[in-house]
XYZ file of C-alpha atoms in Angstrom:
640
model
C 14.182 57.986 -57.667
C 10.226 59.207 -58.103
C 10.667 61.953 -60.617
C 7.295 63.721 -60.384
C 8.289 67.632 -61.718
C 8.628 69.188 -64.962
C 7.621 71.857 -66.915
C 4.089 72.552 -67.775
C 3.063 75.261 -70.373
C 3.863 78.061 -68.698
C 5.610 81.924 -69.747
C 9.302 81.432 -71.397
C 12.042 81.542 -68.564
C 13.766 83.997 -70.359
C 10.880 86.610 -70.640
C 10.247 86.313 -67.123
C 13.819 87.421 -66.197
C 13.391 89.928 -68.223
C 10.365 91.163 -66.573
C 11.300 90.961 -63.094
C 13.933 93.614 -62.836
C 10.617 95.743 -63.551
C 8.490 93.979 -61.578
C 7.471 94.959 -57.281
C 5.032 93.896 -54.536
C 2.938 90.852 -55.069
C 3.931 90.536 -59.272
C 7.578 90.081 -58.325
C 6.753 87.272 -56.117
C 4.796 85.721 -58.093
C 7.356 85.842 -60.829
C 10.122 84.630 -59.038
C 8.331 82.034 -57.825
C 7.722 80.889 -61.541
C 11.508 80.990 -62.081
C 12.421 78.751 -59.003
C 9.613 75.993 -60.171
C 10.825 76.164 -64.080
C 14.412 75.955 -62.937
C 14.336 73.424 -59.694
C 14.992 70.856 -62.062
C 17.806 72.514 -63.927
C 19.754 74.426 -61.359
C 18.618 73.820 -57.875
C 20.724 76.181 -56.254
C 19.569 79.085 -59.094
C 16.247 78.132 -57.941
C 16.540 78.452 -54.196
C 17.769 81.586 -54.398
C 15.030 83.145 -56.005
C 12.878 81.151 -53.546
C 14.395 82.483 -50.582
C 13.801 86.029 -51.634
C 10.199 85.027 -52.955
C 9.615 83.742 -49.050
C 10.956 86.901 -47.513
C 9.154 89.599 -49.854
C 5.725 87.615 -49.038
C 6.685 87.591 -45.393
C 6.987 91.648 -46.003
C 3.390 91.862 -47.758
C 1.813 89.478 -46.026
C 1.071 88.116 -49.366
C 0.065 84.317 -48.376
C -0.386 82.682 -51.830
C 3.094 83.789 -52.603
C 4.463 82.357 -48.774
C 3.016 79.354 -49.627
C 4.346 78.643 -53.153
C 7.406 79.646 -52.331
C 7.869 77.583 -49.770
C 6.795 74.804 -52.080
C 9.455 75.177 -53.961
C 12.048 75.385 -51.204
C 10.496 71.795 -50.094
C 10.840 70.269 -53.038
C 14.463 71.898 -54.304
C 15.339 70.045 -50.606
C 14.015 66.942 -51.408
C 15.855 66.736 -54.616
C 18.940 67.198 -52.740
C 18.339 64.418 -50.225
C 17.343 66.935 -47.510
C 14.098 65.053 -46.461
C 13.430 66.743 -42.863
C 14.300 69.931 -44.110
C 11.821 68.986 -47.188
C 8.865 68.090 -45.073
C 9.171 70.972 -42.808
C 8.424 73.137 -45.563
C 5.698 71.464 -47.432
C 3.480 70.881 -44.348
C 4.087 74.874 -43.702
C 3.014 75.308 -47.611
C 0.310 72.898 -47.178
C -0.850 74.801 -44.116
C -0.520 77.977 -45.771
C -1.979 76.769 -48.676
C -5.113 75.379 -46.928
C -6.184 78.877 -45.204
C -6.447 80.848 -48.609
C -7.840 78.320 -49.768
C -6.257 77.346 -52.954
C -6.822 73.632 -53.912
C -4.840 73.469 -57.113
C -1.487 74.973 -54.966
C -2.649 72.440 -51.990
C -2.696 69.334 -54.506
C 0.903 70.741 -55.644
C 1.919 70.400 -52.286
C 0.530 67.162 -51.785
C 2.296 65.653 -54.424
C 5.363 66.681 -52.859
C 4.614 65.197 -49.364
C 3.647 61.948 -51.180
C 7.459 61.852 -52.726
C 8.397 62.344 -48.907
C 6.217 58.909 -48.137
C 7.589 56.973 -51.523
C 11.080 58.062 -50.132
C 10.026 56.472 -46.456
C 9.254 53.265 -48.746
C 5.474 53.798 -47.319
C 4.259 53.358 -50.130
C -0.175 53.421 -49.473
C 0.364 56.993 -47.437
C 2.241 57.897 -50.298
C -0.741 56.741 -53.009
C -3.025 58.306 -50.527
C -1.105 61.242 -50.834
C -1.571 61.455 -54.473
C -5.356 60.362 -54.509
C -5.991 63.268 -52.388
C -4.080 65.485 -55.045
C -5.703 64.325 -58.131
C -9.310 64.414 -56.030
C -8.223 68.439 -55.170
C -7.964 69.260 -58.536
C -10.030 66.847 -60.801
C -12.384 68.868 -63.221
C -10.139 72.078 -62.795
C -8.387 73.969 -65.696
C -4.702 72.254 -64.074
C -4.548 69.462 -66.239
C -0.363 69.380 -65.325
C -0.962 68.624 -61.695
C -3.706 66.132 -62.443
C -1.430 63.794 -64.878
C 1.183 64.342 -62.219
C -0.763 63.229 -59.498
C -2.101 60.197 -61.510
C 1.370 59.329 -62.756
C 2.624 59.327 -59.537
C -0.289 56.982 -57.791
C 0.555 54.869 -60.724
C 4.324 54.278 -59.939
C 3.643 53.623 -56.364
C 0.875 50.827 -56.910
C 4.445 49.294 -59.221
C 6.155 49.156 -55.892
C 3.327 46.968 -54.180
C 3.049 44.997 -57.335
C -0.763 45.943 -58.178
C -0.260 46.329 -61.847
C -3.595 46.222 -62.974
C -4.120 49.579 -60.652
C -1.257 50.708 -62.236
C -1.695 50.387 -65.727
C -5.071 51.905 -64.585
C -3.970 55.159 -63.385
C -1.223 55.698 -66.089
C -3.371 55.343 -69.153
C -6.331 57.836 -67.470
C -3.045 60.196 -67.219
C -2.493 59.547 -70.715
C -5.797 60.306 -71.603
C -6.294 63.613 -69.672
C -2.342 64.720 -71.458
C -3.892 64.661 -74.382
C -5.748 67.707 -73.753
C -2.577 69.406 -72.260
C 0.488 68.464 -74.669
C 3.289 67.796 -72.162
C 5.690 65.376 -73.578
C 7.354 65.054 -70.305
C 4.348 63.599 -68.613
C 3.947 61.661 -71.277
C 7.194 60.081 -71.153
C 6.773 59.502 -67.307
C 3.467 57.899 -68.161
C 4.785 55.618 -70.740
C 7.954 54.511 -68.569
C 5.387 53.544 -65.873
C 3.638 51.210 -68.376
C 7.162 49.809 -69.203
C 7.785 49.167 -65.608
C 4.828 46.873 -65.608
C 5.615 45.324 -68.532
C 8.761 44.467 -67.237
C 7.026 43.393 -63.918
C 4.940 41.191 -65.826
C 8.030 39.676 -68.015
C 6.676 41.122 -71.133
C 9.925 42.606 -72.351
C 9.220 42.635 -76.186
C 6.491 45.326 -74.899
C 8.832 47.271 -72.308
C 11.449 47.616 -74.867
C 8.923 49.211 -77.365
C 7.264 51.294 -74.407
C 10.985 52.333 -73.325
C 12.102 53.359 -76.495
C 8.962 55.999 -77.059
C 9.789 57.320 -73.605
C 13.220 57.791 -74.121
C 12.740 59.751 -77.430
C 10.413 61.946 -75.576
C 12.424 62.716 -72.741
C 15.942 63.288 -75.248
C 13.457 65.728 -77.039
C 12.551 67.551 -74.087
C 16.625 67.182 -73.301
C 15.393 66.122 -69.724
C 18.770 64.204 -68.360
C 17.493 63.021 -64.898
C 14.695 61.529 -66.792
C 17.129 60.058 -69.802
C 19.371 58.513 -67.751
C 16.082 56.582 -65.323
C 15.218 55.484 -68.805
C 18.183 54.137 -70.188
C 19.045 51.634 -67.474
C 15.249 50.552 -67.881
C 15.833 50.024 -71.762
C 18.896 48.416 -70.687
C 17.168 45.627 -68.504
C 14.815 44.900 -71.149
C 17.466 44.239 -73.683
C 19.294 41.869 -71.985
C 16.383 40.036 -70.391
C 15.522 39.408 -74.463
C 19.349 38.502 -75.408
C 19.914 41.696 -77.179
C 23.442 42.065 -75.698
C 25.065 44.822 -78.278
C 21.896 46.387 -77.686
C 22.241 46.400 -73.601
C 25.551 47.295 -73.313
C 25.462 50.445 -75.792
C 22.584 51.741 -74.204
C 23.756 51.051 -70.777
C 27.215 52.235 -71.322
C 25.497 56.060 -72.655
C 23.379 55.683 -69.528
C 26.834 55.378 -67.237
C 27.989 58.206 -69.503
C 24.767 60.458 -68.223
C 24.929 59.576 -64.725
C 28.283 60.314 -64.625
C 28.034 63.962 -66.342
C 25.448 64.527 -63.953
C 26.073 63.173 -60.541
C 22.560 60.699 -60.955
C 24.235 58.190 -58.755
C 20.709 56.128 -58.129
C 20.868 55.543 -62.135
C 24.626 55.128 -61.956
C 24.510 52.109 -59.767
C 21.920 50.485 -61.537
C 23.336 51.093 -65.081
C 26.719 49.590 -63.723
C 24.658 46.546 -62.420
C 22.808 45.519 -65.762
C 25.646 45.958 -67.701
C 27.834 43.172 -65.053
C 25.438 41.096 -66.167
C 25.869 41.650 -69.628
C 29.368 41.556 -70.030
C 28.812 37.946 -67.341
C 26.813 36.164 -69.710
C 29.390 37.050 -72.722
C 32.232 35.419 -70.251
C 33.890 38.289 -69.740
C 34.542 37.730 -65.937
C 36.856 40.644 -65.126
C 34.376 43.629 -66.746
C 31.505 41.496 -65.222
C 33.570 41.900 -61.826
C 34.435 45.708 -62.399
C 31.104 47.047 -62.775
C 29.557 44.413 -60.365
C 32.221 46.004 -57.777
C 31.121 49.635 -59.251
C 27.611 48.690 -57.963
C 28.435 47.338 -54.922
C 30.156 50.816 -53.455
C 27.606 53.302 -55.405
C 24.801 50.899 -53.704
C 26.246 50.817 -50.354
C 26.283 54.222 -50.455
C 23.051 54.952 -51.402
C 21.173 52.692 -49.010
C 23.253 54.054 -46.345
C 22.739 57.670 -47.058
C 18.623 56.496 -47.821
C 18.604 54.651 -43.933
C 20.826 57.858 -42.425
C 17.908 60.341 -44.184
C 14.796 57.818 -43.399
C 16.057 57.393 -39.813
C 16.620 61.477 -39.649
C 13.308 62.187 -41.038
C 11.242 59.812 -38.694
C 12.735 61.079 -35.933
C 11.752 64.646 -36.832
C 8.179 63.685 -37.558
C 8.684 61.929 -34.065
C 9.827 64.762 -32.356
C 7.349 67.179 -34.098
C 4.634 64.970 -32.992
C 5.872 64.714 -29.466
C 5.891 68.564 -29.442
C 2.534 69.401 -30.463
C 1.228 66.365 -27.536
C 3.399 67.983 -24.962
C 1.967 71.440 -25.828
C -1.796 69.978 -25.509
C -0.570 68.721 -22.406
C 0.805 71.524 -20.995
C -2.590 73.302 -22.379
C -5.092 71.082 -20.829
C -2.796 71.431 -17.487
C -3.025 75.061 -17.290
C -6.826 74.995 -18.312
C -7.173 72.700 -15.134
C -4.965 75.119 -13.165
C -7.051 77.646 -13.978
C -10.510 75.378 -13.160
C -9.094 75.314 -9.627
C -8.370 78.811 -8.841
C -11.161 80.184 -10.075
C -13.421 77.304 -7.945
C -11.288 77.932 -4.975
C -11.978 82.149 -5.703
C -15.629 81.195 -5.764
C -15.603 79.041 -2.522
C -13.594 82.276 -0.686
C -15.898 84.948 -1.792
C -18.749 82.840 -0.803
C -17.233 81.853 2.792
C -16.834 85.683 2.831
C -20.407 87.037 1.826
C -21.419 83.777 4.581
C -18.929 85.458 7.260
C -20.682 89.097 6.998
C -24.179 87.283 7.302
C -23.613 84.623 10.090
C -20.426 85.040 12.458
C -20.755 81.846 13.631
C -19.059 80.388 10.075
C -16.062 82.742 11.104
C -14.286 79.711 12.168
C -15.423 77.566 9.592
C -13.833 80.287 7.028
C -10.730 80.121 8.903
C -10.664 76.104 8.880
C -11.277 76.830 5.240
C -8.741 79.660 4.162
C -5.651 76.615 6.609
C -6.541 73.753 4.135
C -6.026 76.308 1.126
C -2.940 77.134 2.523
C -2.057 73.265 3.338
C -3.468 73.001 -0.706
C -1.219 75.424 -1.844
C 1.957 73.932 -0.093
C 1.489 70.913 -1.308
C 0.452 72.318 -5.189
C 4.407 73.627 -4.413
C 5.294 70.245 -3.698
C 4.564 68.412 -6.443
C 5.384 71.557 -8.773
C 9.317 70.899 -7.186
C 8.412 66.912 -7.306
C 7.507 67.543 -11.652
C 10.783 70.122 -11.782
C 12.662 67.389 -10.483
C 11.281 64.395 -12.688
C 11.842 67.114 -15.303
C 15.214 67.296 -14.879
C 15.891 63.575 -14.462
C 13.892 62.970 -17.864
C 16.554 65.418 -19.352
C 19.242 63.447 -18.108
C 18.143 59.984 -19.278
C 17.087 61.882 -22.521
C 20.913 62.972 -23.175
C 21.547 59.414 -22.069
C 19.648 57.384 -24.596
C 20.883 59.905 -27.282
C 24.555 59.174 -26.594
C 22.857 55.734 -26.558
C 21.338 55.873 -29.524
C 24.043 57.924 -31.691
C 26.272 54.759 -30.224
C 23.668 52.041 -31.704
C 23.700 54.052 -34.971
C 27.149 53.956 -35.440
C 27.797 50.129 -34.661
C 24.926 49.870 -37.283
C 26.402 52.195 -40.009
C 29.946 49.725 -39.038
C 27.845 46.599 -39.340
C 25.934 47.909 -42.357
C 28.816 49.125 -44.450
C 31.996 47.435 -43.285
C 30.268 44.258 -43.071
C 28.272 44.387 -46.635
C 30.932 44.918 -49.452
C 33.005 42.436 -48.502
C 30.118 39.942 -48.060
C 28.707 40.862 -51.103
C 31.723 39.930 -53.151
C 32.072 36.969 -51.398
C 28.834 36.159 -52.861
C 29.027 37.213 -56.069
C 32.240 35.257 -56.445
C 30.501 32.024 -55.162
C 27.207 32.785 -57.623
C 30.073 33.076 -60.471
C 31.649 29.663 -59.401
C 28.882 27.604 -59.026
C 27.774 28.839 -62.343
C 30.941 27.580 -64.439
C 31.699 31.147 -65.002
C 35.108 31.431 -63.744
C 37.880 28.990 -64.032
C 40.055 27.061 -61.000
C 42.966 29.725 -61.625
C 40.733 32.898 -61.711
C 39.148 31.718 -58.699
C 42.425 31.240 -56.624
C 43.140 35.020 -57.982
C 40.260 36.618 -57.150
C 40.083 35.072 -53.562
C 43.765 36.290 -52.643
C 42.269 39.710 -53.360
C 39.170 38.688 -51.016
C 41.186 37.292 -48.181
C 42.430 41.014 -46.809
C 38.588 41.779 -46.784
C 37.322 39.015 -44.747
C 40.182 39.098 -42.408
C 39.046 43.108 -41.902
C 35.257 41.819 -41.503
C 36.766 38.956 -39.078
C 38.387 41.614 -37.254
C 35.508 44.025 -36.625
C 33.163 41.606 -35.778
C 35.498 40.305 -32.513
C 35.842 43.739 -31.270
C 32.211 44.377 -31.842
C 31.058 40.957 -30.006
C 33.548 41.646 -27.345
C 32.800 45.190 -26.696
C 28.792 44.350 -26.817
C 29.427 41.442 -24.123
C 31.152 44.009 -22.114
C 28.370 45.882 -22.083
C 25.428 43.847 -20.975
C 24.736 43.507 -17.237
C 26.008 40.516 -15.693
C 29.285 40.422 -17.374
C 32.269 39.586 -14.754
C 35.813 40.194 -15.236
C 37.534 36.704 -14.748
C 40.823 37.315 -13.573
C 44.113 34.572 -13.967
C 47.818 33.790 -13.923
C 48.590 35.341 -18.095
C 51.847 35.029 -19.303
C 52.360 38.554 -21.029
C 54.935 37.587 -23.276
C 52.771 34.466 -24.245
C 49.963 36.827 -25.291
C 51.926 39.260 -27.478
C 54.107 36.452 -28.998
C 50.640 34.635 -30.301
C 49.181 38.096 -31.390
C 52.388 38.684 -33.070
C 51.800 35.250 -35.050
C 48.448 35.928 -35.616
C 49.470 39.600 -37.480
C 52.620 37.233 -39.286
C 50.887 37.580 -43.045
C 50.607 41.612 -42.361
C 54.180 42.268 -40.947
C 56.218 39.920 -43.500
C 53.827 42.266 -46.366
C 55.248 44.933 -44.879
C 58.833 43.675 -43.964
C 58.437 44.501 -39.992
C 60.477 44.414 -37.782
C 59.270 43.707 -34.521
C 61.682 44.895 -31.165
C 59.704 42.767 -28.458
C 61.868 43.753 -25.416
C 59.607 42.743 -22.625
C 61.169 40.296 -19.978
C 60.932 36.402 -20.767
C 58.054 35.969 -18.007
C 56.218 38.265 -16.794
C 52.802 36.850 -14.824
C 50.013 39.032 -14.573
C 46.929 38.407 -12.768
C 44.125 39.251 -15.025
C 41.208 38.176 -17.198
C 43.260 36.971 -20.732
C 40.074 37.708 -22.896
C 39.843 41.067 -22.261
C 43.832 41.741 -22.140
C 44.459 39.623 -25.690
C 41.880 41.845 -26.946
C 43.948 45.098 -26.094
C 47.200 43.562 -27.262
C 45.891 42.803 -30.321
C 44.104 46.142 -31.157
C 46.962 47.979 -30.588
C 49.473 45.979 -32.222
C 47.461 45.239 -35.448
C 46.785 49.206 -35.185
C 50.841 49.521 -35.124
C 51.210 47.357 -37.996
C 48.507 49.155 -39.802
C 50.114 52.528 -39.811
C 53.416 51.480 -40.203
C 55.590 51.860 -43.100
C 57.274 49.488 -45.260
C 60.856 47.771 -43.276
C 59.342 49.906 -40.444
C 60.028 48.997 -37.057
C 57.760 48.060 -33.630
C 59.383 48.147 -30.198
C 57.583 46.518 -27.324
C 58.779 47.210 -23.883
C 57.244 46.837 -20.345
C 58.732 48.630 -17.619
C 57.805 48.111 -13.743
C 57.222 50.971 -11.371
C 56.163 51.052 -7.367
C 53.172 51.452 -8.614
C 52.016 50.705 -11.750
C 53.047 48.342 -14.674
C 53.709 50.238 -18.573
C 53.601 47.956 -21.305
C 54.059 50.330 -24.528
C 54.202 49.767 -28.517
C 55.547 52.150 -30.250
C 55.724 52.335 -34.212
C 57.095 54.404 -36.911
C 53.952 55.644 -37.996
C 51.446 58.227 -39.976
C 51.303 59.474 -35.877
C 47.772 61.288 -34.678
C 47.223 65.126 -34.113
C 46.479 66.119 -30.518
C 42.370 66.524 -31.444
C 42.609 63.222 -32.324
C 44.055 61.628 -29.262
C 41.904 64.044 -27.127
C 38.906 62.776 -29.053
C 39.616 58.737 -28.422
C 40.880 59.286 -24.626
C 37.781 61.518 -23.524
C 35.756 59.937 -20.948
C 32.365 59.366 -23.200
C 32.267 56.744 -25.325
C 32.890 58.164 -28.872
C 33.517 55.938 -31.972
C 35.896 57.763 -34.006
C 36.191 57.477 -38.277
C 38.720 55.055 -39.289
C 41.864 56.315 -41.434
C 42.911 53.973 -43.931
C 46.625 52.358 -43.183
C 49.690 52.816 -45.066
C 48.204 50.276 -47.339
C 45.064 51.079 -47.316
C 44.095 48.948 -44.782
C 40.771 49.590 -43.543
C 38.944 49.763 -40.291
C 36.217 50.388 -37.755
C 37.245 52.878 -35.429
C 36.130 50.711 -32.574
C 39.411 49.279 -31.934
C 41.048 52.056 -29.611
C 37.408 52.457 -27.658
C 37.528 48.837 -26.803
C 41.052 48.716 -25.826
C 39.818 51.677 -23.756
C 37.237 50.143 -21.880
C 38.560 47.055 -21.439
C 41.834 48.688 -19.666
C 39.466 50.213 -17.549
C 37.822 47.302 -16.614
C 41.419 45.647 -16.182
C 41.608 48.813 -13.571
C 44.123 50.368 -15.469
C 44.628 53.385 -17.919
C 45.323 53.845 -21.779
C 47.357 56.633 -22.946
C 48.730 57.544 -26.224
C 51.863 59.784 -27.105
C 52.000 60.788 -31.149
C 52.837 63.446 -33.326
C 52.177 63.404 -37.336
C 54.618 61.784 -39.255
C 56.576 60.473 -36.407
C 54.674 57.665 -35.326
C 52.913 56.773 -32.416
C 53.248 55.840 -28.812
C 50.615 53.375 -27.208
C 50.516 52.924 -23.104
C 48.579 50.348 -21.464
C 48.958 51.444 -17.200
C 48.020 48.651 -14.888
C 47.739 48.263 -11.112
C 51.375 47.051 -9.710
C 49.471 44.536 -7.409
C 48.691 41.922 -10.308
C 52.526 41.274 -10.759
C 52.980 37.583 -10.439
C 56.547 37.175 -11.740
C 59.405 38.913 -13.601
C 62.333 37.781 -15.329
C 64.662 38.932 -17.953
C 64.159 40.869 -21.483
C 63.622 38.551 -24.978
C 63.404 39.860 -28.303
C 62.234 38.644 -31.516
């Protein structure tokens, strides 16, 4: 994460708590805005309380330095918790605010924290231009602290595009200028941005020395966040040079940091260096553990970073599409108002033309009918734009449901799909490398197998369901021997119900013939009876019956079951399509939640119905209703 706050020299925390019980109007906003900056490193939620009432009071006096800083430092305390539309909201208001006084060192503040907003979009040049604009605001002024902050930060963006040179550039002129103010913590930030370089460059005999320094500043300053971005750094560099006791001491306090204080960016990446140290000493199952640490910690975080980056485009989408339908509806009223008042100026002149000459009497009549006909059809196309109005509303809620649906087959795809895959790889980089034996491999892939079976699984229900979807897809109906299906599902889900010790009651006749399309009906079968498996207990039992009516046809499962609540079963049976969270199985089986929605859809397309009878703890009932016109043939009851 870009850490570009800290403390400059500025009046002791403690004596300015001690003043402000004292302190009214414009002074006590202007020291509790100095509390929230010196603590929205320390105690975020400390901090935005005494923001908050900073923003109100300054709404009271109309005080707009105070509105503005304090609403820089309700920005950034919601960047630092992930909050990014929320975050930018805020700092373009401070910005704004900011901009009218004007006040250029507050305005390059501000900056700076719209530039982290960039960095965290991974737009990295609007983010340096961000910070160029900063450092340009305030060069020459008395704030030395927000010039070394904006060159620190242009610095550790030009890392992420690889310029070095412009990096090592912009660092060292921050150095230089800190000299004059005596911060240790920019200092520190300054010299970690060198080692980054170094390390970019594979000089690692100079990162180490470079990370050392900075991590002795920042345990001086007893700055954690900053410690623990350090230590995985040092970490690196240690093990790139061989220096394994080295690595995995410093790595292992680094863990020990994250850990105390919920850094989970520097957690992941701690957890990741020191896999590979523990892999090049041989010792496979630590190397695994922490590699499989990283794994979930990364997962997370990228999917939480995409969630937040997706959430805060689409605000700065929507904001923009605001402000261009407001100059829209501007520049239609201004033409509005063009026309009346030419159309007032044609009237009064047809009327000043009617006192002097009579004989334009009827041309002012002629006149004052096509206004009329004007105005009928300016009522027209008024209804004609309410109308398109409402029908953009309507495909608007549309592609949201749309789009909510594409994000969650994404957030499936994207994190059901990438830790198993990713430990598929890592155990094939091990193998090929010699670093696991024959034996350990055969181990190691049992505990794999469950995993790729659950991958296997999603992805058939997600390229059914998709296919199902696009136009042009045609049901195929044929002659399908029920039984036939559910007997091969029930060999298919052999491995889960003999791990389990299942029994399975199939009491449906020996052949019953349906007429219908067998993809879309072994799909169903299979959905719900791995789901009945899934839930199911240990030498639980399944009962599968199928029961004839005048008609309809019921073919049920029923298991012994964790059972659903009645919110649940309303939520997969409603008539939108909703995918629903997953819950884990009775052995922690995992899954998508799109089973039950494609069963549903695909017994609608079958004509038929999908209902579901369950109460918690006692199990669950599963329906599939179909037309009684597709029965081909029925014969007596089997079981297995």
């Amino acid at each position: 994460m870009l850490s570009i706050s800290a403390q400059s020299q500025q009046p002791d925390l403690d004596s300015l708590k001690e003043v402000l019980p004292n302190a009214s109007g414009q002074e006590r906003v202007d020291v509790l805005n100095e509390i929230a900056t010196q603590l929205r490193e320390i105690s975020s939620q400390e901090a935005m309380d005494f923001s908050l009432e900073a923003e109100k009071l300054s709404q009271e006096l109309n005080y707009t330095y105070g509105l503005s800083k304090s609403k820089e430092n309700i920005g950034w305390i919601y960047y630092r918790g992930g909050q990014w539309q929320l975050a930018f909201d805020f700092s373009e208001d401070a910005y704004e605010l900011a901009s009218e006084i004007p006040d250029s060192n507050l305005a390059a503040r501000i900056l700076n924290n719209m530039g982290a907003l960039y960095y965290a979009q991974q737009n990295y040049q609007m983010a340096i231009n961000q910070f160029k604009m900063a450092f340009e605001l305030v060069e020459g002024s008395d704030d030395l602290y927000t010039q070394i902050r904006s060159l620190n930060n242009v610095a550790f963006n030009f890392i992420q595009v690889e310029e070095y040179d412009s990096a090592v550039f912009y660092a060292k002129k921050a150095i230089n200028i800190n000299e004059s103010s005596g911060s240790p913590y920019l200092t520190s930030f300054s010299n970690r941005v060198l080692g980054d370089v170094h390390v970019g460059r594979g000089q690692f005999d100079s990162a180490v020395v470079i990370f050392e320094k900075s991590l002795q500043m920042a345990r001086v300053q007893g700055i954690t966040s900053f410690q623990a971005s350090v230590m995985h750094r040092l970490g690196n560099a240690y093990l790139q040079l061989g220096e394994l006791e080295k690595a995995e001491k410093i790595l292992e306090e680094g863990i020990e940091v994250s850990e105390a204080n919920n850094y989970r960016d520097e957690l992941s990446k701690s957890h990741k260096y020191l896999s590979q140290v523990h892999q090049r000493r041989g010792d496979i199952d630590l190397a695994y553990q922490h590699l499989n640490q990283y794994t979930i910690i990364n997962d997370s975080l990228v999917d939480q970073a995409n969630r937040d980056r997706i959430a805060l485009m689409q605000g700065m989408f929507q904001e923009n599409l605001e402000k261009s339908e407001l100059e829209l509806l501007k520049a239609q009223n201004k033409n509005q108002a063009d026309n009346l008042l030419f159309i007032n100026r044609i009237v009064w002149l047809v009327s000043i033309a009617a006192i002097i000459v009579l004989i334009l009497g009827l041309r002012l009549y002629k006149l004052n009918r096509n206004v009329k006909k004007y105005n009928q059809d300016l009522i027209l196309q008024k209804q004609k734009i309410a109308d398109q109005n409402s029908d953009l509303e309507q495909k608007s809620l549309q592609l949201e449901k749309i789009n909510e649906t594409k994000n969650k087959l994404f957030s499936i795809l994207g994190h059901d799909l990438r830790g198993p895959i990713g430990s598929v790889k890592s155990l094939i980089d091990l193998t090929l490398g010699g670093a696991i034996s024959q034996q350990e491999f055969m181990s190691i892939l049992k505990t794999l197998k469950k995993d790729v079976d659950s991958v296997h699984f999603t992805l058939t229900n997600t390229l059914k369901w998709s296919l199902a979807q696009m136009e042009g897809f045609r049901v195929n109906p044929t002659s399908v021997s029920m039984n036939e299906v559910v007997q091969g599902i029930i060999q298919l889900l052999a491995p889960q119900i003999q791990t389990k010790s299942l029994h399975i009651s199939n009491e449906m006749p020996a052949d019953v013939i349906l007429y219908l399309d067998r993809d879309l009906i072994e799909v169903v079968v299979r959905n719900i009876l791995s789901n009945a498996v899934k839930f199911s207990p240990e030498s639980g039992e399944i009962r599968i019956v199928f029961e004839t009516g005048e008609n309809d046809l019921l073919w049920c499962v029923s298991d012994q079951g964790k059972g659903m609540y009645p919110e649940e079963i309303e939520q997969i049976l409603e008539s939108d399509y909703s995918i629903t969270r997953s819950k884990p199985g009775t052995q922690q089986e995992k899954g998508s939640g799109l089973g039950l929605q494609v069963c549903k859809e695909f017994v609608r397309m079958s004509k038929g119905n999908l209902g579901i009878e369950s109460e918690p703890g006692k199990g669950t009932k599963v329906c599939v209703s179909l037309p009684a016109h597709i029965l081909r043939n029925h014969s007596e009851t089997v079981s297995s």
